[in-house]
Amino acid sequence: MLKEKIQTALNKQIELEASSSQFYLAMASWSETIGLTGTSMFLYKHSDEERFHMLKLVKFVNERGGQALIPHISKPPTTFESLENIFKLLLEHELNVTDSINNIVDLCLQEKDYTTYNFMQWYVSEQLEEEALARTILDKLKLIGADKGGLYMFDRDLEILAKTLIIDSSK
Ligand code: FEO
């Protein structure tokens, strides 16, 4: 049975993952409307991944005898300043998610909930990958600057990357 404190923290994380999914969906849609097809494909995929992160938590909470709460999500932005702005926001958001996950891991140790502690290790590794990817993308965008040819290539690279991203629900 899940302790109340752990359940509350996991439900907060469910909300954070759901809002990540909506946030990236808004970014994907905006990118699509300005013709950045590859970027939008990547962000749609990223949004799906966040939904999967949320679902994984929902199932875990319910399987442990708790009750997962499906949250109300506030409306994400409808427009963004630039492509660089999108990936800056994405990295900032991921850093917040990492903090939140680390806090849950701390709480698990305090509460001696080693099952949830083990479960959360998957999220710890996932955050490492997601932060690294967001940083790499931002570095590329900084290199490209205002170069339109570079931007075209960047968008094509993200299309290729989006096609290789597989949401592994068996993990
Ligand atoms: Fe599920 Fe990117 O945090």
CSV table of N, CA and C and ligand atoms in Angstrom, one decimal:
chain,number,residue,atom,x,y,z
A,1,MET,N,0.8,-1.2,0.0
A,1,MET,CA,0.0,0.0,0.0
A,1,MET,C,0.9,1.3,0.0
A,2,LEU,N,0.5,2.2,-0.8
A,2,LEU,CA,1.3,3.5,-0.9
A,2,LEU,C,1.0,4.4,0.3
A,3,LYS,N,2.1,5.0,0.9
A,3,LYS,CA,1.8,5.9,1.9
A,3,LYS,C,1.2,7.2,1.3
A,4,GLU,N,0.4,7.9,2.1
A,4,GLU,CA,-0.3,9.1,1.6
A,4,GLU,C,0.7,10.1,1.0
A,5,LYS,N,1.8,10.4,1.7
A,5,LYS,CA,2.8,11.4,1.2
A,5,LYS,C,3.3,11.0,-0.2
A,6,ILE,N,3.6,9.7,-0.3
A,6,ILE,CA,4.2,9.2,-1.6
A,6,ILE,C,3.1,9.4,-2.7
A,7,GLN,N,1.9,8.9,-2.3
A,7,GLN,CA,0.8,9.0,-3.3
A,7,GLN,C,0.6,10.5,-3.8
A,8,THR,N,0.6,11.4,-2.8
A,8,THR,CA,0.4,12.8,-3.2
A,8,THR,C,1.5,13.3,-4.1
A,9,ALA,N,2.8,12.9,-3.8
A,9,ALA,CA,3.9,13.3,-4.7
A,9,ALA,C,3.8,12.7,-6.1
A,10,LEU,N,3.4,11.4,-6.1
A,10,LEU,CA,3.2,10.8,-7.5
A,10,LEU,C,2.1,11.4,-8.3
A,11,ASN,N,1.0,11.8,-7.6
A,11,ASN,CA,-0.1,12.4,-8.3
A,11,ASN,C,0.3,13.8,-8.8
A,12,LYS,N,1.2,14.5,-8.0
A,12,LYS,CA,1.7,15.8,-8.5
A,12,LYS,C,2.6,15.6,-9.8
A,13,GLN,N,3.3,14.5,-9.7
A,13,GLN,CA,4.2,14.1,-10.9
A,13,GLN,C,3.3,13.8,-12.1
A,14,ILE,N,2.2,13.1,-11.9
A,14,ILE,CA,1.3,12.8,-13.0
A,14,ILE,C,0.8,14.1,-13.6
A,15,GLU,N,0.5,15.1,-12.8
A,15,GLU,CA,0.1,16.4,-13.4
A,15,GLU,C,1.2,17.0,-14.2
A,16,LEU,N,2.4,17.0,-13.6
A,16,LEU,CA,3.5,17.6,-14.3
A,16,LEU,C,3.8,16.9,-15.7
A,17,GLU,N,3.7,15.6,-15.7
A,17,GLU,CA,4.0,14.9,-17.0
A,17,GLU,C,2.8,15.2,-18.0
A,18,ALA,N,1.6,15.3,-17.5
A,18,ALA,CA,0.5,15.6,-18.4
A,18,ALA,C,0.7,17.1,-18.9
A,19,SER,N,1.1,18.0,-18.0
A,19,SER,CA,1.3,19.3,-18.5
A,19,SER,C,2.4,19.4,-19.5
A,20,SER,N,3.5,18.6,-19.3
A,20,SER,CA,4.6,18.6,-20.2
A,20,SER,C,4.1,18.1,-21.6
A,21,SER,N,3.2,17.1,-21.6
A,21,SER,CA,2.7,16.6,-22.9
A,21,SER,C,1.9,17.7,-23.6
A,22,GLN,N,1.1,18.4,-22.8
A,22,GLN,CA,0.3,19.5,-23.5
A,22,GLN,C,1.2,20.7,-24.0
A,23,PHE,N,2.2,21.0,-23.2
A,23,PHE,CA,3.1,22.1,-23.5
A,23,PHE,C,3.8,21.7,-24.8
A,24,TYR,N,4.3,20.5,-25.0
A,24,TYR,CA,5.0,20.1,-26.2
A,24,TYR,C,4.1,20.0,-27.4
A,25,LEU,N,2.8,19.6,-27.1
A,25,LEU,CA,1.8,19.5,-28.1
A,25,LEU,C,1.6,20.9,-28.7
A,26,ALA,N,1.5,21.9,-27.8
A,26,ALA,CA,1.3,23.3,-28.3
A,26,ALA,C,2.5,23.7,-29.1
A,27,MET,N,3.7,23.4,-28.7
A,27,MET,CA,4.9,23.7,-29.5
A,27,MET,C,4.9,23.0,-30.9
A,28,ALA,N,4.5,21.7,-30.9
A,28,ALA,CA,4.4,21.0,-32.1
A,28,ALA,C,3.4,21.6,-33.1
A,29,SER,N,2.3,22.0,-32.6
A,29,SER,CA,1.3,22.6,-33.4
A,29,SER,C,1.7,23.9,-34.0
A,30,TRP,N,2.3,24.7,-33.2
A,30,TRP,CA,2.8,26.1,-33.6
A,30,TRP,C,3.9,25.8,-34.7
A,31,SER,N,4.8,24.9,-34.5
A,31,SER,CA,5.9,24.7,-35.4
A,31,SER,C,5.3,24.2,-36.8
A,32,GLU,N,4.3,23.4,-36.7
A,32,GLU,CA,3.6,22.9,-37.9
A,32,GLU,C,3.0,24.1,-38.7
A,33,THR,N,2.4,25.0,-38.0
A,33,THR,CA,1.8,26.1,-38.7
A,33,THR,C,2.8,27.1,-39.4
A,34,ILE,N,4.1,27.1,-38.9
A,34,ILE,CA,5.0,27.9,-39.6
A,34,ILE,C,5.9,27.1,-40.6
A,35,GLY,N,5.5,25.9,-40.9
A,35,GLY,CA,6.2,25.1,-41.9
A,35,GLY,C,7.4,24.3,-41.4
A,36,LEU,N,7.6,24.2,-40.1
A,36,LEU,CA,8.7,23.5,-39.6
A,36,LEU,C,8.3,22.0,-39.4
A,37,THR,N,8.1,21.3,-40.5
A,37,THR,CA,7.6,19.9,-40.4
A,37,THR,C,8.4,19.0,-39.5
A,38,GLY,N,9.7,19.0,-39.7
A,38,GLY,CA,10.5,18.0,-38.9
A,38,GLY,C,10.4,18.4,-37.4
A,39,THR,N,10.5,19.7,-37.1
A,39,THR,CA,10.5,20.1,-35.7
A,39,THR,C,9.1,19.7,-35.1
A,40,SER,N,8.1,19.9,-35.9
A,40,SER,CA,6.8,19.5,-35.3
A,40,SER,C,6.6,18.0,-35.1
A,41,MET,N,7.2,17.2,-36.1
A,41,MET,CA,7.2,15.7,-35.9
A,41,MET,C,7.9,15.3,-34.6
A,42,PHE,N,9.0,16.0,-34.4
A,42,PHE,CA,9.8,15.7,-33.2
A,42,PHE,C,9.0,16.0,-31.9
A,43,LEU,N,8.4,17.2,-32.0
A,43,LEU,CA,7.7,17.7,-30.8
A,43,LEU,C,6.4,16.9,-30.5
A,44,TYR,N,5.7,16.5,-31.6
A,44,TYR,CA,4.5,15.6,-31.4
A,44,TYR,C,4.9,14.3,-30.7
A,45,LYS,N,6.1,13.8,-31.2
A,45,LYS,CA,6.6,12.5,-30.6
A,45,LYS,C,6.9,12.7,-29.1
A,46,HIS,N,7.6,13.9,-28.9
A,46,HIS,CA,8.0,14.2,-27.5
A,46,HIS,C,6.7,14.3,-26.6
A,47,SER,N,5.7,14.9,-27.1
A,47,SER,CA,4.4,15.0,-26.4
A,47,SER,C,3.9,13.6,-26.1
A,48,ASP,N,3.9,12.8,-27.1
A,48,ASP,CA,3.4,11.4,-26.8
A,48,ASP,C,4.2,10.7,-25.7
A,49,GLU,N,5.6,10.9,-25.8
A,49,GLU,CA,6.4,10.3,-24.7
A,49,GLU,C,6.0,10.8,-23.4
A,50,GLU,N,5.7,12.1,-23.2
A,50,GLU,CA,5.3,12.6,-21.9
A,50,GLU,C,4.0,12.0,-21.5
A,51,ARG,N,3.1,11.8,-22.4
A,51,ARG,CA,1.8,11.1,-22.1
A,51,ARG,C,2.1,9.7,-21.5
A,52,PHE,N,3.1,9.0,-22.2
A,52,PHE,CA,3.4,7.7,-21.7
A,52,PHE,C,4.0,7.8,-20.3
A,53,HIS,N,4.9,8.8,-20.0
A,53,HIS,CA,5.4,8.9,-18.7
A,53,HIS,C,4.3,9.1,-17.7
A,54,MET,N,3.3,9.9,-18.1
A,54,MET,CA,2.1,10.1,-17.2
A,54,MET,C,1.4,8.7,-16.9
A,55,LEU,N,1.1,8.0,-18.0
A,55,LEU,CA,0.4,6.8,-17.9
A,55,LEU,C,1.1,5.7,-17.0
A,56,LYS,N,2.4,5.7,-17.2
A,56,LYS,CA,3.2,4.7,-16.4
A,56,LYS,C,3.0,5.0,-14.9
A,57,LEU,N,3.0,6.3,-14.6
A,57,LEU,CA,2.7,6.6,-13.2
A,57,LEU,C,1.3,6.3,-12.7
A,58,VAL,N,0.3,6.6,-13.6
A,58,VAL,CA,-1.1,6.3,-13.3
A,58,VAL,C,-1.2,4.8,-12.9
A,59,LYS,N,-0.6,4.0,-13.8
A,59,LYS,CA,-0.7,2.5,-13.6
A,59,LYS,C,0.0,2.1,-12.3
A,60,PHE,N,1.1,2.7,-12.1
A,60,PHE,CA,1.9,2.3,-10.9
A,60,PHE,C,1.1,2.6,-9.6
A,61,VAL,N,0.6,3.8,-9.5
A,61,VAL,CA,-0.2,4.3,-8.3
A,61,VAL,C,-1.3,3.3,-8.1
A,62,ASN,N,-2.1,3.1,-9.2
A,62,ASN,CA,-3.3,2.2,-9.0
A,62,ASN,C,-2.9,0.7,-8.6
A,63,GLU,N,-1.8,0.2,-9.3
A,63,GLU,CA,-1.4,-1.1,-8.9
A,63,GLU,C,-0.9,-1.3,-7.5
A,64,ARG,N,-0.4,-0.2,-6.9
A,64,ARG,CA,0.1,-0.2,-5.5
A,64,ARG,C,-1.1,0.0,-4.5
A,65,GLY,N,-2.3,0.0,-5.0
A,65,GLY,CA,-3.4,0.2,-4.1
A,65,GLY,C,-3.8,1.6,-3.8
A,66,GLY,N,-3.2,2.5,-4.5
A,66,GLY,CA,-3.5,4.0,-4.4
A,66,GLY,C,-4.6,4.4,-5.4
A,67,GLN,N,-4.8,5.7,-5.5
A,67,GLN,CA,-5.7,6.2,-6.6
A,67,GLN,C,-5.0,7.3,-7.3
A,68,ALA,N,-4.8,7.0,-8.6
A,68,ALA,CA,-4.2,8.0,-9.5
A,68,ALA,C,-5.3,9.1,-9.8
A,69,LEU,N,-4.9,10.3,-9.7
A,69,LEU,CA,-5.9,11.4,-10.0
A,69,LEU,C,-5.5,12.0,-11.4
A,70,ILE,N,-6.5,12.0,-12.3
A,70,ILE,CA,-6.3,12.6,-13.6
A,70,ILE,C,-6.5,14.1,-13.5
A,71,PRO,N,-5.5,14.9,-13.8
A,71,PRO,CA,-5.6,16.3,-13.5
A,71,PRO,C,-6.2,17.2,-14.5
A,72,HIS,N,-6.6,18.3,-14.1
A,72,HIS,CA,-7.1,19.4,-15.0
A,72,HIS,C,-5.8,20.1,-15.4
A,73,ILE,N,-5.6,20.3,-16.7
A,73,ILE,CA,-4.4,20.9,-17.2
A,73,ILE,C,-4.7,22.4,-17.7
A,74,SER,N,-3.8,23.3,-17.2
A,74,SER,CA,-4.0,24.7,-17.7
A,74,SER,C,-3.6,24.8,-19.2
A,75,LYS,N,-4.2,25.8,-19.8
A,75,LYS,CA,-3.9,26.0,-21.3
A,75,LYS,C,-2.5,26.4,-21.6
A,76,PRO,N,-1.8,25.7,-22.4
A,76,PRO,CA,-0.4,26.0,-22.8
A,76,PRO,C,-0.4,27.3,-23.7
A,77,PRO,N,0.7,27.9,-23.9
A,77,PRO,CA,0.8,29.0,-24.8
A,77,PRO,C,0.3,28.6,-26.2
A,78,THR,N,-0.2,29.6,-27.0
A,78,THR,CA,-0.6,29.3,-28.4
A,78,THR,C,0.4,29.7,-29.4
A,79,THR,N,1.4,30.6,-29.0
A,79,THR,CA,2.4,31.1,-29.9
A,79,THR,C,3.7,31.2,-29.2
A,80,PHE,N,4.8,31.1,-29.9
A,80,PHE,CA,6.1,31.1,-29.4
A,80,PHE,C,7.0,32.2,-30.1
A,81,GLU,N,8.0,32.7,-29.4
A,81,GLU,CA,8.8,33.8,-30.1
A,81,GLU,C,9.6,33.3,-31.2
A,82,SER,N,10.2,32.1,-31.1
A,82,SER,CA,11.1,31.5,-32.1
A,82,SER,C,11.4,30.1,-31.8
A,83,LEU,N,12.1,29.5,-32.7
A,83,LEU,CA,12.5,28.1,-32.5
A,83,LEU,C,13.4,27.9,-31.3
A,84,GLU,N,14.4,28.9,-31.2
A,84,GLU,CA,15.3,28.8,-30.1
A,84,GLU,C,14.5,29.0,-28.8
A,85,ASN,N,13.6,29.8,-28.8
A,85,ASN,CA,12.8,30.1,-27.6
A,85,ASN,C,12.0,28.8,-27.2
A,86,ILE,N,11.5,28.0,-28.2
A,86,ILE,CA,10.9,26.8,-27.9
A,86,ILE,C,11.8,25.8,-27.1
A,87,PHE,N,13.0,25.6,-27.7
A,87,PHE,CA,13.9,24.7,-27.0
A,87,PHE,C,14.5,25.2,-25.7
A,88,LYS,N,14.6,26.5,-25.5
A,88,LYS,CA,15.0,27.0,-24.2
A,88,LYS,C,13.9,26.7,-23.2
A,89,LEU,N,12.6,26.9,-23.6
A,89,LEU,CA,11.5,26.6,-22.7
A,89,LEU,C,11.5,25.2,-22.4
A,90,LEU,N,11.7,24.4,-23.4
A,90,LEU,CA,11.7,22.9,-23.2
A,90,LEU,C,12.8,22.4,-22.2
A,91,LEU,N,14.0,23.0,-22.4
A,91,LEU,CA,15.0,22.6,-21.4
A,91,LEU,C,14.7,23.1,-20.0
A,92,GLU,N,14.2,24.3,-19.9
A,92,GLU,CA,13.9,24.8,-18.5
A,92,GLU,C,12.8,23.9,-17.9
A,93,HIS,N,11.8,23.5,-18.7
A,93,HIS,CA,10.8,22.7,-18.3
A,93,HIS,C,11.3,21.3,-17.8
A,94,GLU,N,12.2,20.7,-18.6
A,94,GLU,CA,12.8,19.4,-18.2
A,94,GLU,C,13.6,19.5,-17.0
A,95,LEU,N,14.3,20.7,-16.7
A,95,LEU,CA,15.1,20.8,-15.5
A,95,LEU,C,14.1,20.9,-14.3
A,96,ASN,N,13.0,21.5,-14.5
A,96,ASN,CA,12.0,21.4,-13.4
A,96,ASN,C,11.5,20.0,-13.1
A,97,VAL,N,11.3,19.3,-14.2
A,97,VAL,CA,10.8,17.9,-14.1
A,97,VAL,C,11.9,17.1,-13.3
A,98,THR,N,13.1,17.3,-13.7
A,98,THR,CA,14.2,16.6,-13.0
A,98,THR,C,14.2,16.9,-11.5
A,99,ASP,N,14.0,18.2,-11.1
A,99,ASP,CA,14.0,18.5,-9.7
A,99,ASP,C,12.9,17.8,-9.0
A,100,SER,N,11.7,17.8,-9.7
A,100,SER,CA,10.6,17.1,-9.1
A,100,SER,C,10.8,15.6,-8.9
A,101,ILE,N,11.4,15.0,-9.9
A,101,ILE,CA,11.7,13.6,-9.7
A,101,ILE,C,12.7,13.3,-8.6
A,102,ASN,N,13.7,14.2,-8.5
A,102,ASN,CA,14.7,14.0,-7.5
A,102,ASN,C,14.1,14.2,-6.1
A,103,ASN,N,13.1,15.1,-6.0
A,103,ASN,CA,12.4,15.3,-4.7
A,103,ASN,C,11.6,14.0,-4.3
A,104,ILE,N,11.0,13.4,-5.3
A,104,ILE,CA,10.3,12.1,-5.0
A,104,ILE,C,11.3,11.0,-4.6
A,105,VAL,N,12.4,10.9,-5.3
A,105,VAL,CA,13.4,9.9,-4.9
A,105,VAL,C,13.8,10.2,-3.4
A,106,ASP,N,14.1,11.4,-3.1
A,106,ASP,CA,14.4,11.8,-1.7
A,106,ASP,C,13.4,11.3,-0.7
A,107,LEU,N,12.1,11.6,-1.1
A,107,LEU,CA,11.0,11.3,-0.2
A,107,LEU,C,10.9,9.8,0.0
A,108,CYS,N,11.1,9.0,-1.1
A,108,CYS,CA,11.1,7.6,-1.0
A,108,CYS,C,12.1,7.0,0.0
A,109,LEU,N,13.3,7.7,0.0
A,109,LEU,CA,14.3,7.2,1.0
A,109,LEU,C,13.9,7.6,2.4
A,110,GLN,N,13.4,8.8,2.6
A,110,GLN,CA,12.9,9.2,3.9
A,110,GLN,C,11.8,8.3,4.4
A,111,GLU,N,10.9,7.9,3.5
A,111,GLU,CA,9.7,7.1,3.9
A,111,GLU,C,10.0,5.6,3.8
A,112,LYS,N,11.2,5.2,3.4
A,112,LYS,CA,11.7,3.8,3.3
A,112,LYS,C,10.7,3.1,2.3
A,113,ASP,N,10.3,3.7,1.2
A,113,ASP,CA,9.5,3.1,0.2
A,113,ASP,C,10.4,2.7,-0.9
A,114,TYR,N,11.0,1.5,-0.8
A,114,TYR,CA,12.1,1.1,-1.8
A,114,TYR,C,11.5,0.6,-3.1
A,115,THR,N,10.2,0.2,-3.1
A,115,THR,CA,9.6,-0.2,-4.3
A,115,THR,C,9.4,1.1,-5.3
A,116,THR,N,8.9,2.1,-4.7
A,116,THR,CA,8.7,3.4,-5.5
A,116,THR,C,10.1,3.9,-5.8
A,117,TYR,N,11.0,3.8,-4.9
A,117,TYR,CA,12.4,4.3,-5.2
A,117,TYR,C,12.9,3.6,-6.5
A,118,ASN,N,12.7,2.3,-6.5
A,118,ASN,CA,13.2,1.5,-7.7
A,118,ASN,C,12.5,1.9,-9.0
A,119,PHE,N,11.2,2.1,-8.8
A,119,PHE,CA,10.3,2.5,-10.0
A,119,PHE,C,10.8,3.8,-10.5
A,120,MET,N,11.2,4.8,-9.6
A,120,MET,CA,11.5,6.1,-10.0
A,120,MET,C,12.9,6.2,-10.7
A,121,GLN,N,13.7,5.1,-10.6
A,121,GLN,CA,15.0,5.1,-11.2
A,121,GLN,C,14.9,5.2,-12.8
A,122,TRP,N,13.8,4.6,-13.3
A,122,TRP,CA,13.6,4.7,-14.8
A,122,TRP,C,13.4,6.2,-15.2
A,123,TYR,N,12.7,7.0,-14.3
A,123,TYR,CA,12.5,8.4,-14.6
A,123,TYR,C,13.8,9.2,-14.5
A,124,VAL,N,14.7,8.8,-13.5
A,124,VAL,CA,16.0,9.4,-13.3
A,124,VAL,C,16.8,9.3,-14.6
A,125,SER,N,16.9,8.1,-15.2
A,125,SER,CA,17.7,7.9,-16.4
A,125,SER,C,17.0,8.6,-17.6
A,126,GLU,N,15.7,8.6,-17.7
A,126,GLU,CA,15.0,9.2,-18.7
A,126,GLU,C,15.3,10.7,-18.7
A,127,GLN,N,15.3,11.3,-17.6
A,127,GLN,CA,15.6,12.8,-17.5
A,127,GLN,C,17.0,13.1,-18.0
A,128,LEU,N,17.9,12.2,-17.7
A,128,LEU,CA,19.3,12.4,-18.1
A,128,LEU,C,19.4,12.5,-19.6
A,129,GLU,N,18.7,11.6,-20.3
A,129,GLU,CA,18.6,11.6,-21.7
A,129,GLU,C,17.9,12.8,-22.3
A,130,GLU,N,16.8,13.1,-21.7
A,130,GLU,CA,16.0,14.2,-22.2
A,130,GLU,C,16.7,15.6,-22.1
A,131,GLU,N,17.4,15.8,-21.0
A,131,GLU,CA,18.1,17.0,-20.8
A,131,GLU,C,19.2,17.1,-21.8
A,132,ALA,N,20.0,16.0,-22.0
A,132,ALA,CA,21.1,16.0,-22.9
A,132,ALA,C,20.6,16.3,-24.3
A,133,LEU,N,19.5,15.7,-24.7
A,133,LEU,CA,19.0,15.9,-26.0
A,133,LEU,C,18.6,17.4,-26.2
A,134,ALA,N,17.9,18.0,-25.2
A,134,ALA,CA,17.5,19.4,-25.3
A,134,ALA,C,18.7,20.3,-25.4
A,135,ARG,N,19.7,20.0,-24.7
A,135,ARG,CA,20.9,20.8,-24.7
A,135,ARG,C,21.6,20.7,-26.1
A,136,THR,N,21.7,19.5,-26.6
A,136,THR,CA,22.3,19.4,-28.0
A,136,THR,C,21.5,20.1,-29.0
A,137,ILE,N,20.2,20.1,-29.0
A,137,ILE,CA,19.4,20.8,-29.9
A,137,ILE,C,19.6,22.3,-29.8
A,138,LEU,N,19.6,22.8,-28.6
A,138,LEU,CA,19.8,24.2,-28.3
A,138,LEU,C,21.2,24.7,-28.8
A,139,ASP,N,22.2,23.9,-28.6
A,139,ASP,CA,23.6,24.2,-29.1
A,139,ASP,C,23.6,24.3,-30.6
A,140,LYS,N,22.9,23.4,-31.3
A,140,LYS,CA,22.8,23.4,-32.8
A,140,LYS,C,22.1,24.7,-33.2
A,141,LEU,N,21.0,25.0,-32.6
A,141,LEU,CA,20.3,26.2,-32.9
A,141,LEU,C,21.2,27.5,-32.8
A,142,LYS,N,22.0,27.5,-31.7
A,142,LYS,CA,22.8,28.7,-31.5
A,142,LYS,C,23.9,28.8,-32.6
A,143,LEU,N,24.4,27.6,-33.0
A,143,LEU,CA,25.4,27.6,-34.1
A,143,LEU,C,24.8,28.2,-35.4
A,144,ILE,N,23.5,27.7,-35.7
A,144,ILE,CA,22.9,28.1,-36.9
A,144,ILE,C,22.5,29.6,-37.0
A,145,GLY,N,22.1,30.2,-35.8
A,145,GLY,CA,21.8,31.6,-35.8
A,145,GLY,C,20.7,31.9,-36.8
A,146,ALA,N,20.9,32.9,-37.6
A,146,ALA,CA,19.8,33.3,-38.6
A,146,ALA,C,20.0,32.7,-39.9
A,147,ASP,N,20.9,31.7,-40.1
A,147,ASP,CA,21.2,31.1,-41.4
A,147,ASP,C,20.0,30.2,-41.8
A,148,LYS,N,19.3,30.7,-42.9
A,148,LYS,CA,18.1,29.9,-43.4
A,148,LYS,C,18.4,28.5,-43.9
A,149,GLY,N,19.6,28.4,-44.5
A,149,GLY,CA,20.0,27.0,-45.0
A,149,GLY,C,20.2,26.1,-43.9
A,150,GLY,N,20.8,26.7,-42.8
A,150,GLY,CA,21.1,25.9,-41.6
A,150,GLY,C,19.8,25.4,-41.0
A,151,LEU,N,18.9,26.3,-41.0
A,151,LEU,CA,17.6,26.0,-40.3
A,151,LEU,C,16.8,24.9,-41.1
A,152,TYR,N,17.0,25.0,-42.4
A,152,TYR,CA,16.3,24.0,-43.3
A,152,TYR,C,16.9,22.6,-42.9
A,153,MET,N,18.3,22.5,-42.8
A,153,MET,CA,18.9,21.3,-42.5
A,153,MET,C,18.6,20.8,-41.1
A,154,PHE,N,18.5,21.8,-40.2
A,154,PHE,CA,18.1,21.4,-38.8
A,154,PHE,C,16.7,20.8,-38.7
A,155,ASP,N,15.8,21.4,-39.5
A,155,ASP,CA,14.4,20.8,-39.5
A,155,ASP,C,14.4,19.4,-40.1
A,156,ARG,N,15.2,19.2,-41.1
A,156,ARG,CA,15.3,17.9,-41.7
A,156,ARG,C,15.9,16.9,-40.8
A,157,ASP,N,16.9,17.3,-40.0
A,157,ASP,CA,17.6,16.4,-39.0
A,157,ASP,C,16.6,16.0,-38.0
A,158,LEU,N,15.7,16.9,-37.5
A,158,LEU,CA,14.7,16.6,-36.5
A,158,LEU,C,13.7,15.6,-37.0
A,159,GLU,N,13.4,15.7,-38.3
A,159,GLU,CA,12.5,14.8,-38.9
A,159,GLU,C,13.0,13.4,-38.9
A,160,ILE,N,14.3,13.3,-39.2
A,160,ILE,CA,15.0,12.0,-39.2
A,160,ILE,C,15.0,11.4,-37.7
A,161,LEU,N,15.3,12.3,-36.8
A,161,LEU,CA,15.4,11.9,-35.4
A,161,LEU,C,14.0,11.5,-34.9
A,162,ALA,N,13.0,12.2,-35.3
A,162,ALA,CA,11.6,11.9,-34.9
A,162,ALA,C,11.2,10.5,-35.3
A,163,LYS,N,11.7,10.1,-36.5
A,163,LYS,CA,11.3,8.8,-37.1
A,163,LYS,C,12.0,7.7,-36.3
A,164,THR,N,13.2,8.0,-35.7
A,164,THR,CA,13.9,7.0,-35.0
A,164,THR,C,13.4,6.8,-33.5
A,165,LEU,N,12.7,7.8,-33.0
A,165,LEU,CA,12.3,7.8,-31.6
A,165,LEU,C,11.1,6.8,-31.4
A,166,ILE,N,11.4,5.8,-30.6
A,166,ILE,CA,10.4,4.8,-30.3
A,166,ILE,C,9.9,4.9,-28.9
A,167,ILE,N,8.6,4.9,-28.7
A,167,ILE,CA,8.2,5.0,-27.3
A,167,ILE,C,8.0,3.5,-26.8
A,168,ASP,N,9.0,3.1,-26.0
A,168,ASP,CA,9.0,1.7,-25.6
A,168,ASP,C,8.2,1.5,-24.3
A,169,SER,N,7.0,1.0,-24.5
A,169,SER,CA,6.1,0.8,-23.4
A,169,SER,C,6.4,-0.4,-22.6
A,170,SER,N,7.4,-1.2,-23.1
A,170,SER,CA,7.8,-2.4,-22.3
A,170,SER,C,8.8,-2.1,-21.2
A,171,LYS,N,9.4,-0.8,-21.3
A,171,LYS,CA,10.5,-0.4,-20.4
A,171,LYS,C,9.9,-0.2,-19.0
B,1,FEO,FE1,8.6,13.1,-18.6
B,1,FEO,FE2,10.4,15.0,-20.1
B,1,FEO,O1,9.7,14.5,-18.5
